[in-house]
PDB file of C-alpha atoms in Angstrom:
ATOM      1  CA  MET A   1      47.356 -25.275  -0.731  1.00 39.00           C
ATOM      2  CA  ILE A   2      45.633 -22.919  -3.170  1.00 39.00           C
ATOM      3  CA  ALA A   3      47.986 -21.639  -5.605  1.00 42.00           C
ATOM      4  CA  PRO A   4      48.045 -18.410  -6.013  1.00 41.00           C
ATOM      5  CA  PHE A   5      45.713 -16.864  -9.063  1.00 34.00           C
ATOM      6  CA  ALA A   6      48.198 -15.900 -11.991  1.00 39.00           C
ATOM      7  CA  SER A   7      47.047 -12.894 -14.112  1.00 39.00           C
ATOM      8  CA  GLY A   8      48.511 -11.514 -17.270  1.00 41.00           C
ATOM      9  CA  ILE A   9      48.462  -8.137 -15.023  1.00 41.00           C
ATOM     10  CA  GLN A  10      51.644  -7.232 -13.686  1.00 45.00           C
ATOM     11  CA  SER A  11      51.658  -5.154 -10.529  1.00 44.00           C
ATOM     12  CA  ASP A  12      53.188  -1.773  -9.810  1.00 46.00           C
ATOM     13  CA  PRO A  13      56.622  -1.627  -8.922  1.00 42.00           C
ATOM     14  CA  PRO A  14      57.466  -0.759  -5.543  1.00 44.00           C
ATOM     15  CA  ILE A  15      57.916   3.252  -5.252  1.00 49.00           C
ATOM     16  CA  GLN A  16      61.492   4.295  -3.983  1.00 60.00           C
ATOM     17  CA  GLN A  17      62.174   5.940  -0.865  1.00 78.00           C
ATOM     18  CA  LEU A  18      63.832   8.887  -1.449  1.00 87.00           C
ATOM     19  CA  GLU A  19      67.164   9.180   0.358  1.00 92.00           C
ATOM     20  CA  LEU A  20      67.394  13.049   0.141  1.00 96.00           C
ATOM     21  CA  SER A  21      65.301  16.025  -0.280  1.00 97.00           C
ATOM     22  CA  VAL A  22      67.268  19.557  -0.500  1.00 97.00           C
ATOM     23  CA  VAL A  23      65.203  22.586   0.221  1.00 97.00           C
ATOM     24  CA  LEU A  24      65.771  25.860  -0.815  1.00 97.00           C
ATOM     25  CA  PRO A  25      64.197  28.967  -0.066  1.00 95.00           C
ATOM     26  CA  VAL A  26      64.348  31.348  -3.262  1.00 95.00           C
ATOM     27  CA  TYR A  27      63.747  35.662  -3.233  1.00 95.00           C
ATOM     28  CA  ASN A  28      65.240  37.192  -6.452  1.00 93.00           C
ATOM     29  CA  GLU A  29      67.778  34.644  -7.287  1.00 93.00           C
ATOM     30  CA  GLN A  30      67.255  34.439 -10.877  1.00 93.00           C
ATOM     31  CA  GLU A  31      70.712  34.503 -12.125  1.00 94.00           C
ATOM     32  CA  ASN A  32      71.953  32.075  -9.588  1.00 94.00           C
ATOM     33  CA  LEU A  33      69.376  29.604 -10.036  1.00 96.00           C
ATOM     34  CA  ARG A  34      70.820  27.681 -13.027  1.00 96.00           C
ATOM     35  CA  PRO A  35      74.132  27.347 -11.857  1.00 95.00           C
ATOM     36  CA  LEU A  36      73.032  25.879  -8.603  1.00 96.00           C
ATOM     37  CA  ALA A  37      70.816  23.566  -9.760  1.00 97.00           C
ATOM     38  CA  ASP A  38      73.450  22.192 -12.186  1.00 96.00           C
ATOM     39  CA  GLU A  39      75.819  21.659  -9.444  1.00 96.00           C
ATOM     40  CA  LEU A  40      72.972  20.244  -7.111  1.00 97.00           C
ATOM     41  CA  SER A  41      72.674  17.485 -10.040  1.00 96.00           C
ATOM     42  CA  ILE A  42      76.106  16.855 -10.518  1.00 96.00           C
ATOM     43  CA  VAL A  43      76.707  16.266  -6.643  1.00 96.00           C
ATOM     44  CA  LEU A  44      73.303  14.407  -5.712  1.00 96.00           C
ATOM     45  CA  ASP A  45      73.581  12.096  -8.822  1.00 96.00           C
ATOM     46  CA  ARG A  46      77.175  11.126  -7.650  1.00 95.00           C
ATOM     47  CA  ALA A  47      76.263  10.316  -4.123  1.00 94.00           C
ATOM     48  CA  TYR A  48      72.500   9.337  -4.277  1.00 95.00           C
ATOM     49  CA  ASP A  49      69.949   6.999  -6.186  1.00 93.00           C
ATOM     50  CA  HIS A  50      66.694   8.726  -5.113  1.00 95.00           C
ATOM     51  CA  TRP A  51      66.729  12.366  -4.465  1.00 96.00           C
ATOM     52  CA  GLU A  52      64.772  15.606  -4.838  1.00 96.00           C
ATOM     53  CA  VAL A  53      65.435  19.485  -4.550  1.00 97.00           C
ATOM     54  CA  LEU A  54      62.472  21.504  -3.471  1.00 96.00           C
ATOM     55  CA  PHE A  55      62.532  25.402  -4.621  1.00 96.00           C
ATOM     56  CA  VAL A  56      60.498  27.557  -2.364  1.00 95.00           C
ATOM     57  CA  ASP A  57      59.806  30.626  -4.333  1.00 95.00           C
ATOM     58  CA  ASP A  58      58.706  32.938  -1.738  1.00 93.00           C
ATOM     59  CA  GLY A  59      57.081  36.063  -3.875  1.00 92.00           C
ATOM     60  CA  SER A  60      59.969  36.680  -6.254  1.00 93.00           C
ATOM     61  CA  THR A  61      59.455  39.994  -7.937  1.00 93.00           C
ATOM     62  CA  ASP A  62      62.050  39.274 -10.571  1.00 93.00           C
ATOM     63  CA  ARG A  63      62.112  36.092 -13.139  1.00 93.00           C
ATOM     64  CA  SER A  64      62.926  33.604 -10.662  1.00 94.00           C
ATOM     65  CA  PHE A  65      59.920  31.722 -11.161  1.00 95.00           C
ATOM     66  CA  GLU A  66      60.015  31.501 -14.952  1.00 95.00           C
ATOM     67  CA  GLU A  67      63.802  30.259 -14.353  1.00 96.00           C
ATOM     68  CA  LEU A  68      62.804  27.539 -11.965  1.00 95.00           C
ATOM     69  CA  LYS A  69      60.023  26.224 -14.202  1.00 95.00           C
ATOM     70  CA  ARG A  70      62.617  25.714 -16.945  1.00 96.00           C
ATOM     71  CA  ILE A  71      64.881  24.047 -14.620  1.00 96.00           C
ATOM     72  CA  HIS A  72      61.737  21.925 -13.795  1.00 95.00           C
ATOM     73  CA  ASP A  73      61.280  21.196 -17.342  1.00 94.00           C
ATOM     74  CA  ASP A  74      64.892  20.014 -17.818  1.00 94.00           C
ATOM     75  CA  GLU A  75      64.898  17.941 -14.530  1.00 94.00           C
ATOM     76  CA  PRO A  76      61.448  16.752 -12.965  1.00 94.00           C
ATOM     77  CA  ARG A  77      62.934  16.044  -9.545  1.00 95.00           C
ATOM     78  CA  PHE A  78      63.440  19.605  -9.258  1.00 97.00           C
ATOM     79  CA  LYS A  79      60.338  20.666  -7.652  1.00 96.00           C
ATOM     80  CA  ILE A  80      58.720  24.133  -7.239  1.00 95.00           C
ATOM     81  CA  ILE A  81      56.464  25.752  -4.122  1.00 94.00           C
ATOM     82  CA  ARG A  82      55.355  29.104  -5.179  1.00 94.00           C
ATOM     83  CA  PHE A  83      54.128  31.323  -2.524  1.00 94.00           C
ATOM     84  CA  ARG A  84      51.190  34.112  -2.965  1.00 91.00           C
ATOM     85  CA  GLY A  85      53.621  36.630  -1.559  1.00 91.00           C
ATOM     86  CA  ASN A  86      56.613  37.305   0.203  1.00 91.00           C
ATOM     87  CA  PHE A  87      56.364  35.535   3.803  1.00 89.00           C
ATOM     88  CA  GLY A  88      60.198  35.665   4.795  1.00 88.00           C
ATOM     89  CA  GLN A  89      63.188  33.112   4.656  1.00 89.00           C
ATOM     90  CA  SER A  90      61.430  31.140   7.969  1.00 89.00           C
ATOM     91  CA  ALA A  91      58.212  30.741   5.969  1.00 90.00           C
ATOM     92  CA  ALA A  92      59.668  29.251   2.875  1.00 93.00           C
ATOM     93  CA  LEU A  93      61.945  26.759   5.029  1.00 94.00           C
ATOM     94  CA  ASP A  94      59.056  25.605   6.911  1.00 92.00           C
ATOM     95  CA  ALA A  95      56.957  25.031   3.467  1.00 93.00           C
ATOM     96  CA  GLY A  96      59.917  22.883   2.464  1.00 94.00           C
ATOM     97  CA  LEU A  97      60.381  20.854   5.313  1.00 94.00           C
ATOM     98  CA  ASP A  98      56.343  20.127   5.270  1.00 92.00           C
ATOM     99  CA  TYR A  99      56.800  18.945   1.896  1.00 94.00           C
ATOM    100  CA  ALA A 100      60.050  17.403   1.840  1.00 94.00           C
ATOM    101  CA  SER A 101      59.858  13.482   1.163  1.00 93.00           C
ATOM    102  CA  GLY A 102      63.447  12.155   1.659  1.00 95.00           C
ATOM    103  CA  GLU A 103      64.830  10.652   4.897  1.00 96.00           C
ATOM    104  CA  VAL A 104      67.238  13.158   5.082  1.00 97.00           C
ATOM    105  CA  VAL A 105      66.224  16.984   4.539  1.00 97.00           C
ATOM    106  CA  VAL A 106      69.198  19.453   3.750  1.00 97.00           C
ATOM    107  CA  PRO A 107      67.908  22.993   3.710  1.00 96.00           C
ATOM    108  CA  MET A 108      70.484  25.379   2.156  1.00 96.00           C
ATOM    109  CA  ASP A 109      70.557  28.960   0.658  1.00 94.00           C
ATOM    110  CA  SER A 110      69.507  29.920  -2.938  1.00 94.00           C
ATOM    111  CA  ASP A 111      72.029  32.774  -3.532  1.00 91.00           C
ATOM    112  CA  GLY A 112      75.124  30.216  -4.440  1.00 91.00           C
ATOM    113  CA  GLN A 113      77.315  30.920  -1.172  1.00 92.00           C
ATOM    114  CA  ASN A 114      76.469  27.640   0.499  1.00 94.00           C
ATOM    115  CA  ASP A 115      78.589  24.712  -1.475  1.00 95.00           C
ATOM    116  CA  PRO A 116      76.578  21.874  -2.814  1.00 96.00           C
ATOM    117  CA  ALA A 117      79.677  19.684  -2.579  1.00 96.00           C
ATOM    118  CA  ASP A 118      79.298  19.892   1.366  1.00 96.00           C
ATOM    119  CA  ILE A 119      75.844  17.939   1.686  1.00 96.00           C
ATOM    120  CA  PRO A 120      77.521  14.346   1.521  1.00 96.00           C
ATOM    121  CA  LYS A 121      79.859  15.500   4.190  1.00 96.00           C
ATOM    122  CA  LEU A 122      76.584  16.655   6.300  1.00 96.00           C
ATOM    123  CA  VAL A 123      74.776  13.430   5.871  1.00 96.00           C
ATOM    124  CA  GLU A 124      78.106  11.525   6.489  1.00 95.00           C
ATOM    125  CA  LYS A 125      78.148  13.254   9.989  1.00 95.00           C
ATOM    126  CA  LEU A 126      74.337  12.591  10.331  1.00 95.00           C
ATOM    127  CA  GLU A 127      74.998   8.523  10.005  1.00 93.00           C
ATOM    128  CA  GLU A 128      77.305   8.905  13.257  1.00 94.00           C
ATOM    129  CA  GLY A 129      73.566   8.918  15.321  1.00 93.00           C
ATOM    130  CA  TYR A 130      73.095  12.784  14.886  1.00 95.00           C
ATOM    131  CA  ASP A 131      69.540  14.253  14.346  1.00 95.00           C
ATOM    132  CA  CYS A 132      71.001  17.358  13.223  1.00 95.00           C
ATOM    133  CA  VAL A 133      73.908  18.456  11.516  1.00 96.00           C
ATOM    134  CA  SER A 134      74.599  22.251  11.025  1.00 93.00           C
ATOM    135  CA  GLY A 135      77.148  23.579   8.950  1.00 93.00           C
ATOM    136  CA  TRP A 136      80.138  26.000  10.215  1.00 90.00           C
ATOM    137  CA  ARG A 137      81.015  28.834   7.840  1.00 86.00           C
ATOM    138  CA  LYS A 138      84.685  29.101   9.714  1.00 81.00           C
ATOM    139  CA  GLN A 139      86.211  31.127   6.590  1.00 75.00           C
ATOM    140  CA  ARG A 140      83.245  33.442   5.675  1.00 69.00           C
ATOM    141  CA  ASP A 141      83.296  35.372   2.353  1.00 61.00           C
ATOM    142  CA  ASP A 142      81.120  38.378   3.987  1.00 59.00           C
ATOM    143  CA  PRO A 143      81.200  42.009   4.255  1.00 60.00           C
ATOM    144  CA  LEU A 144      83.211  43.062   7.359  1.00 60.00           C
ATOM    145  CA  MET A 145      80.077  44.665   8.908  1.00 60.00           C
ATOM    146  CA  LYS A 146      78.065  41.290   8.349  1.00 60.00           C
ATOM    147  CA  ARG A 147      80.574  39.223   9.845  1.00 60.00           C
ATOM    148  CA  VAL A 148      80.779  41.533  12.872  1.00 64.00           C
ATOM    149  CA  SER A 149      76.982  41.667  13.481  1.00 62.00           C
ATOM    150  CA  SER A 150      76.784  37.946  12.532  1.00 62.00           C
ATOM    151  CA  ARG A 151      79.651  37.437  15.367  1.00 65.00           C
ATOM    152  CA  LEU A 152      77.948  39.520  18.069  1.00 67.00           C
ATOM    153  CA  ALA A 153      74.439  37.626  17.517  1.00 63.00           C
ATOM    154  CA  SER A 154      76.352  34.556  17.719  1.00 66.00           C
ATOM    155  CA  GLY A 155      77.666  35.476  21.037  1.00 65.00           C
ATOM    156  CA  LEU A 156      74.235  36.371  22.248  1.00 66.00           C
ATOM    157  CA  ARG A 157      72.816  33.170  21.322  1.00 66.00           C
ATOM    158  CA  LYS A 158      75.482  31.276  22.834  1.00 67.00           C
ATOM    159  CA  ALA A 159      74.751  32.910  26.155  1.00 65.00           C
ATOM    160  CA  PHE A 160      71.026  32.742  26.026  1.00 66.00           C
ATOM    161  CA  LEU A 161      70.647  29.449  24.455  1.00 69.00           C
ATOM    162  CA  GLY A 162      73.588  27.606  25.918  1.00 63.00           C
ATOM    163  CA  THR A 163      74.198  25.247  22.857  1.00 67.00           C
ATOM    164  CA  ASP A 164      77.738  24.761  21.868  1.00 72.00           C
ATOM    165  CA  LEU A 165      77.557  25.863  18.165  1.00 80.00           C
ATOM    166  CA  HIS A 166      79.949  28.245  16.291  1.00 79.00           C
ATOM    167  CA  ASP A 167      77.616  29.382  13.444  1.00 81.00           C
ATOM    168  CA  TYR A 168      73.976  29.594  14.027  1.00 78.00           C
ATOM    169  CA  GLY A 169      72.884  31.643  10.769  1.00 78.00           C
ATOM    170  CA  CYS A 170      74.211  28.780   8.464  1.00 88.00           C
ATOM    171  CA  THR A 171      71.189  27.706   6.660  1.00 91.00           C
ATOM    172  CA  LEU A 172      73.083  24.536   5.161  1.00 95.00           C
ATOM    173  CA  LYS A 173      72.059  21.732   7.314  1.00 96.00           C
ATOM    174  CA  ALA A 174      71.199  17.820   7.223  1.00 96.00           C
ATOM    175  CA  LEU A 175      68.421  16.826   9.447  1.00 96.00           C
ATOM    176  CA  ARG A 176      66.924  13.419  10.052  1.00 96.00           C
ATOM    177  CA  ARG A 177      63.045  13.214   8.668  1.00 95.00           C
ATOM    178  CA  PRO A 178      61.472  13.046  12.068  1.00 94.00           C
ATOM    179  CA  ALA A 179      63.561  16.086  13.251  1.00 94.00           C
ATOM    180  CA  ALA A 180      62.604  18.120   9.960  1.00 94.00           C
ATOM    181  CA  LYS A 181      59.016  17.275  10.565  1.00 92.00           C
ATOM    182  CA  ASP A 182      59.173  18.275  14.315  1.00 90.00           C
ATOM    183  CA  ILE A 183      59.816  21.549  13.817  1.00 87.00           C
ATOM    184  CA  HIS A 184      57.341  24.846  13.154  1.00 84.00           C
ATOM    185  CA  LEU A 185      59.408  28.205  11.826  1.00 84.00           C
ATOM    186  CA  ASP A 186      58.096  31.413  11.720  1.00 75.00           C
ATOM    187  CA  GLY A 187      59.242  35.041  12.391  1.00 70.00           C
ATOM    188  CA  GLU A 188      62.981  34.527  11.889  1.00 74.00           C
ATOM    189  CA  MET A 189      63.049  31.277  13.718  1.00 79.00           C
ATOM    190  CA  HIS A 190      65.237  29.455  11.172  1.00 84.00           C
ATOM    191  CA  ARG A 191      68.666  30.560  12.862  1.00 82.00           C
ATOM    192  CA  TYR A 192      67.417  28.663  15.947  1.00 84.00           C
ATOM    193  CA  ILE A 193      66.625  25.081  14.440  1.00 89.00           C
ATOM    194  CA  PRO A 194      69.432  23.346  16.120  1.00 88.00           C
ATOM    195  CA  ALA A 195      68.467  25.115  19.338  1.00 83.00           C
ATOM    196  CA  LEU A 196      64.883  23.956  19.046  1.00 84.00           C
ATOM    197  CA  LEU A 197      65.736  20.697  18.240  1.00 88.00           C
ATOM    198  CA  SER A 198      68.337  20.280  21.124  1.00 84.00           C
ATOM    199  CA  TRP A 199      65.239  21.672  23.413  1.00 81.00           C
ATOM    200  CA  ARG A 200      63.300  18.498  21.951  1.00 83.00           C
ATOM    201  CA  GLY A 201      65.961  16.103  22.713  1.00 86.00           C
ATOM    202  CA  TYR A 202      67.830  15.548  19.288  1.00 92.00           C
ATOM    203  CA  GLN A 203      71.017  15.006  18.968  1.00 92.00           C
ATOM    204  CA  ILE A 204      72.901  18.096  17.398  1.00 92.00           C
ATOM    205  CA  ALA A 205      76.686  18.208  15.733  1.00 93.00           C
ATOM    206  CA  GLU A 206      78.433  20.438  13.495  1.00 93.00           C
ATOM    207  CA  VAL A 207      80.695  20.525  10.670  1.00 94.00           C
ATOM    208  CA  GLU A 208      82.469  22.943   8.920  1.00 93.00           C
ATOM    209  CA  VAL A 209      81.835  23.839   5.351  1.00 94.00           C
ATOM    210  CA  ASN A 210      82.762  25.982   2.545  1.00 92.00           C
ATOM    211  CA  HIS A 211      81.563  29.437   2.295  1.00 89.00           C
ATOM    212  CA  ARG A 212      81.433  31.332  -1.240  1.00 88.00           C
ATOM    213  CA  PRO A 213      81.272  34.832  -2.439  1.00 86.00           C
ATOM    214  CA  ARG A 214      77.802  35.982  -3.745  1.00 83.00           C
ATOM    215  CA  LYS A 215      78.297  36.285  -7.720  1.00 83.00           C
ATOM    216  CA  ASN A 216      74.822  37.610  -8.755  1.00 80.00           C
ATOM    217  CA  GLY A 217      72.227  39.452  -7.493  1.00 70.00           C
ATOM    218  CA  GLU A 218      72.114  41.727  -3.715  1.00 72.00           C
ATOM    219  CA  THR A 219      72.279  40.192  -0.575  1.00 67.00           C
ATOM    220  CA  LYS A 220      68.716  40.388   1.585  1.00 60.00           C
ATOM    221  CA  TYR A 221      70.288  40.482   5.128  1.00 62.00           C
ATOM    222  CA  SER A 222      70.171  43.987   6.637  1.00 56.00           C
ATOM    223  CA  TRP A 223      70.481  45.761  10.431  1.00 57.00           C
ATOM    224  CA  GLN A 224      66.453  45.734  10.585  1.00 61.00           C
ATOM    225  CA  ARG A 225      67.021  41.834  10.945  1.00 63.00           C
ATOM    226  CA  LEU A 226      68.998  42.470  14.297  1.00 64.00           C
ATOM    227  CA  PRO A 227      65.845  43.380  16.290  1.00 69.00           C
ATOM    228  CA  LYS A 228      63.941  40.917  14.984  1.00 68.00           C
ATOM    229  CA  GLY A 229      66.288  38.178  15.319  1.00 67.00           C
ATOM    230  CA  PHE A 230      66.923  39.357  18.922  1.00 69.00           C
ATOM    231  CA  LEU A 231      63.169  39.145  19.733  1.00 70.00           C
ATOM    232  CA  ASP A 232      62.930  35.756  18.659  1.00 69.00           C
ATOM    233  CA  LEU A 233      66.215  34.566  20.282  1.00 71.00           C
ATOM    234  CA  VAL A 234      64.249  35.750  23.880  1.00 73.00           C
ATOM    235  CA  ASN A 235      61.277  33.804  22.529  1.00 71.00           C
ATOM    236  CA  VAL A 236      63.291  30.630  22.050  1.00 71.00           C
ATOM    237  CA  TRP A 237      65.155  30.996  25.296  1.00 72.00           C
ATOM    238  CA  PHE A 238      61.796  31.102  26.647  1.00 74.00           C
ATOM    239  CA  TRP A 239      60.266  28.257  25.336  1.00 70.00           C
ATOM    240  CA  GLN A 240      63.286  26.443  26.257  1.00 69.00           C
ATOM    241  CA  LYS A 241      63.164  27.191  29.682  1.00 71.00           C
ATOM    242  CA  PHE A 242      59.866  28.017  30.902  1.00 72.00           C
ATOM    243  CA  SER A 243      57.376  26.620  28.284  1.00 69.00           C
ATOM    244  CA  GLY A 244      56.106  23.835  30.527  1.00 68.00           C
ATOM    245  CA  ARG A 245      56.262  25.920  33.735  1.00 74.00           C
ATOM    246  CA  PRO A 246      55.848  29.387  33.157  1.00 81.00           C
ATOM    247  CA  LEU A 247      54.208  30.148  36.428  1.00 80.00           C
ATOM    248  CA  HIS A 248      57.690  29.653  37.838  1.00 80.00           C
ATOM    249  CA  ILE A 249      59.350  32.603  36.014  1.00 81.00           C
ATOM    250  CA  PHE A 250      56.212  34.857  36.211  1.00 86.00           C
ATOM    251  CA  GLY A 251      55.841  33.741  39.837  1.00 86.00           C
ATOM    252  CA  GLY A 252      59.626  33.979  40.635  1.00 86.00           C
ATOM    253  CA  LEU A 253      59.174  37.885  39.469  1.00 89.00           C
ATOM    254  CA  GLY A 254      55.983  37.976  41.344  1.00 91.00           C
ATOM    255  CA  VAL A 255      57.695  37.039  44.530  1.00 90.00           C
ATOM    256  CA  LEU A 256      60.526  39.126  43.970  1.00 93.00           C
ATOM    257  CA  SER A 257      58.284  42.333  43.282  1.00 93.00           C
ATOM    258  CA  VAL A 258      55.702  41.582  46.092  1.00 92.00           C
ATOM    259  CA  GLY A 259      58.929  41.066  48.526  1.00 93.00           C
ATOM    260  CA  ILE A 260      60.425  44.333  47.163  1.00 93.00           C
ATOM    261  CA  GLY A 261      56.884  46.311  47.832  1.00 91.00           C
ATOM    262  CA  MET A 262      56.361  44.614  51.628  1.00 92.00           C
ATOM    263  CA  LEU A 263      59.967  45.778  52.448  1.00 92.00           C
ATOM    264  CA  SER A 264      59.281  49.119  51.434  1.00 89.00           C
ATOM    265  CA  GLY A 265      55.996  49.111  52.976  1.00 87.00           C
ATOM    266  CA  VAL A 266      57.822  48.243  56.308  1.00 88.00           C
ATOM    267  CA  TYR A 267      60.536  50.888  55.990  1.00 87.00           C
ATOM    268  CA  SER A 268      57.702  53.456  55.614  1.00 85.00           C
ATOM    269  CA  VAL A 269      56.089  52.088  58.633  1.00 84.00           C
ATOM    270  CA  TRP A 270      59.653  52.201  60.753  1.00 85.00           C
ATOM    271  CA  LEU A 271      60.130  55.493  59.343  1.00 81.00           C
ATOM    272  CA  LYS A 272      57.012  57.229  60.315  1.00 79.00           C
ATOM    273  CA  ILE A 273      56.993  55.403  64.019  1.00 80.00           C
ATOM    274  CA  LEU A 274      60.814  55.663  65.374  1.00 78.00           C
ATOM    275  CA  SER A 275      61.460  58.994  63.047  1.00 76.00           C
ATOM    276  CA  ASP A 276      58.119  60.600  62.953  1.00 74.00           C
ATOM    277  CA  ALA A 277      58.941  61.248  59.306  1.00 74.00           C
ATOM    278  CA  ASN A 278      56.287  63.030  57.225  1.00 75.00           C
ATOM    279  CA  LEU A 279      55.747  60.224  54.377  1.00 73.00           C
ATOM    280  CA  SER A 280      53.346  62.514  52.389  1.00 73.00           C
ATOM    281  CA  GLU A 281      56.760  64.021  51.295  1.00 73.00           C
ATOM    282  CA  THR A 282      58.266  60.501  50.027  1.00 78.00           C
ATOM    283  CA  ALA A 283      56.919  58.259  47.212  1.00 81.00           C
ATOM    284  CA  LEU A 284      58.141  55.242  49.342  1.00 83.00           C
ATOM    285  CA  PRO A 285      54.373  54.291  50.421  1.00 84.00           C
ATOM    286  CA  LEU A 286      53.299  54.728  46.921  1.00 88.00           C
ATOM    287  CA  PHE A 287      55.963  52.784  45.642  1.00 90.00           C
ATOM    288  CA  ALA A 288      55.424  49.641  47.965  1.00 90.00           C
ATOM    289  CA  VAL A 289      51.713  49.873  46.995  1.00 91.00           C
ATOM    290  CA  PHE A 290      52.865  49.717  43.215  1.00 92.00           C
ATOM    291  CA  MET A 291      55.395  46.738  43.320  1.00 92.00           C
ATOM    292  CA  ILE A 292      52.854  44.697  45.592  1.00 92.00           C
ATOM    293  CA  MET A 293      50.165  45.169  42.659  1.00 94.00           C
ATOM    294  CA  ILE A 294      53.077  44.550  40.181  1.00 93.00           C
ATOM    295  CA  GLY A 295      53.898  41.272  41.844  1.00 92.00           C
ATOM    296  CA  VAL A 296      49.889  40.339  41.867  1.00 92.00           C
ATOM    297  CA  GLN A 297      49.666  40.737  38.307  1.00 92.00           C
ATOM    298  CA  PHE A 298      52.675  38.671  37.444  1.00 90.00           C
ATOM    299  CA  PHE A 299      51.038  35.738  39.477  1.00 87.00           C
ATOM    300  CA  ILE A 300      47.960  36.339  37.516  1.00 90.00           C
ATOM    301  CA  SER A 301      49.809  36.251  34.532  1.00 88.00           C
ATOM    302  CA  GLY A 302      51.869  33.272  35.268  1.00 84.00           C
ATOM    303  CA  ILE A 303      48.392  31.289  36.077  1.00 87.00           C
ATOM    304  CA  LEU A 304      46.856  32.481  32.718  1.00 86.00           C
ATOM    305  CA  ALA A 305      50.201  31.196  30.712  1.00 81.00           C
ATOM    306  CA  ASP A 306      49.956  28.130  32.212  1.00 78.00           C
ATOM    307  CA  ILE A 307      46.280  27.252  31.582  1.00 82.00           C
ATOM    308  CA  GLY A 308      47.151  28.611  28.017  1.00 81.00           C
ATOM    309  CA  ILE A 309      50.044  26.747  27.298  1.00 72.00           C
ATOM    310  CA  LYS A 310      48.221  23.315  28.942  1.00 71.00           C
ATOM    311  CA  GLY A 311      45.140  24.430  26.601  1.00 73.00           C
ATOM    312  CA  TYR A 312      47.667  24.937  23.535  1.00 67.00           C
ATOM    313  CA  GLN A 313      49.216  21.182  24.039  1.00 62.00           C
ATOM    314  CA  HIS A 314      45.647  19.279  24.260  1.00 66.00           C
ATOM    315  CA  ALA A 315      44.318  21.348  21.357  1.00 66.00           C
ATOM    316  CA  LYS A 316      47.469  20.288  19.506  1.00 64.00           C
ATOM    317  CA  ASP A 317      46.981  16.878  21.022  1.00 62.00           C
ATOM    318  CA  GLU A 318      50.865  17.584  21.714  1.00 60.00           C
ATOM    319  CA  GLU A 319      52.635  15.747  24.471  1.00 61.00           C
ATOM    320  CA  PRO A 320      55.453  17.726  26.119  1.00 59.00           C
ATOM    321  CA  TYR A 321      57.950  15.029  25.597  1.00 56.00           C
ATOM    322  CA  ARG A 322      59.542  13.448  22.567  1.00 59.00           C
ATOM    323  CA  ILE A 323      60.303   9.548  22.284  1.00 60.00           C
ATOM    324  CA  ASP A 324      63.636   8.273  20.799  1.00 59.00           C
ATOM    325  CA  LYS A 325      63.090   4.727  21.126  1.00 56.00           C
ATOM    326  CA  ILE A 326      60.866   1.650  23.077  1.00 56.00           C
ATOM    327  CA  LEU A 327      62.402  -1.373  23.919  1.00 54.00           C
ATOM    328  CA  LYS A 328      60.148  -4.639  24.341  1.00 50.00           C
TER     329      LYS A 328
END
């Protein structure tokens, strides 16, 4: 056997795999960043050996970015992604999930209302075999109007999505790396991360977490988010139910519409023959033709949507399934 060649050059030490990445979208939170960074350092140093924190500055107009640079200078494990403008919380979370390197990814708010001390609890629950553990703010410290609107939105999400979660709006979650990399967020989709993952076959759980009052700055939530959130809810519901078979919903509506049109037409003929009714005095024939035309349009829309989704999957080289494991 030939002995290995010995040289005086030492090989580089193996790169340590990051255990945890914390992702925080930031928009005008300059007064909250330093206290939150100090809390995160204490919690993460106590629980994990290798970790990182990614702040995603979503086009802040205050001095948040300058404060983040000082935090990074003090502790390089606090990393910064800065957007050119304000693209929204979903876009900021999406960028953070894309750039996170940890085996577990924990998104949370940067306003200080999510408690960093809850992170180990979420990760511990994750180790029971779940892919995503979502926080449940059972005791919320929010204004009454915000609590009422959140409860209404939560009821709508349960009705549409069917996932048995109490709190969809809590940003604080723990996700395994494959789950974090398997979602794409836009619009207001960050509220539906558990539903999106559940739809793709990932295992979801929920854990009670602490919710603290905001100490500095102003809330970014307003009534204008409600209609946007509802439209995204309908979008998620459609993708959950019919993304692989859009012809089923459009075709079903087409059958219903054509059926109503044909019944209206038959009834018009029956009135003319048996009652000698003057059909020009009623809109029934016009209604029958209109419903049949609408039904045909639904069929065409379903076929085009089916072609479009199949083309989308082929273009992205994406399969309509997710594999958990293969035993050989």
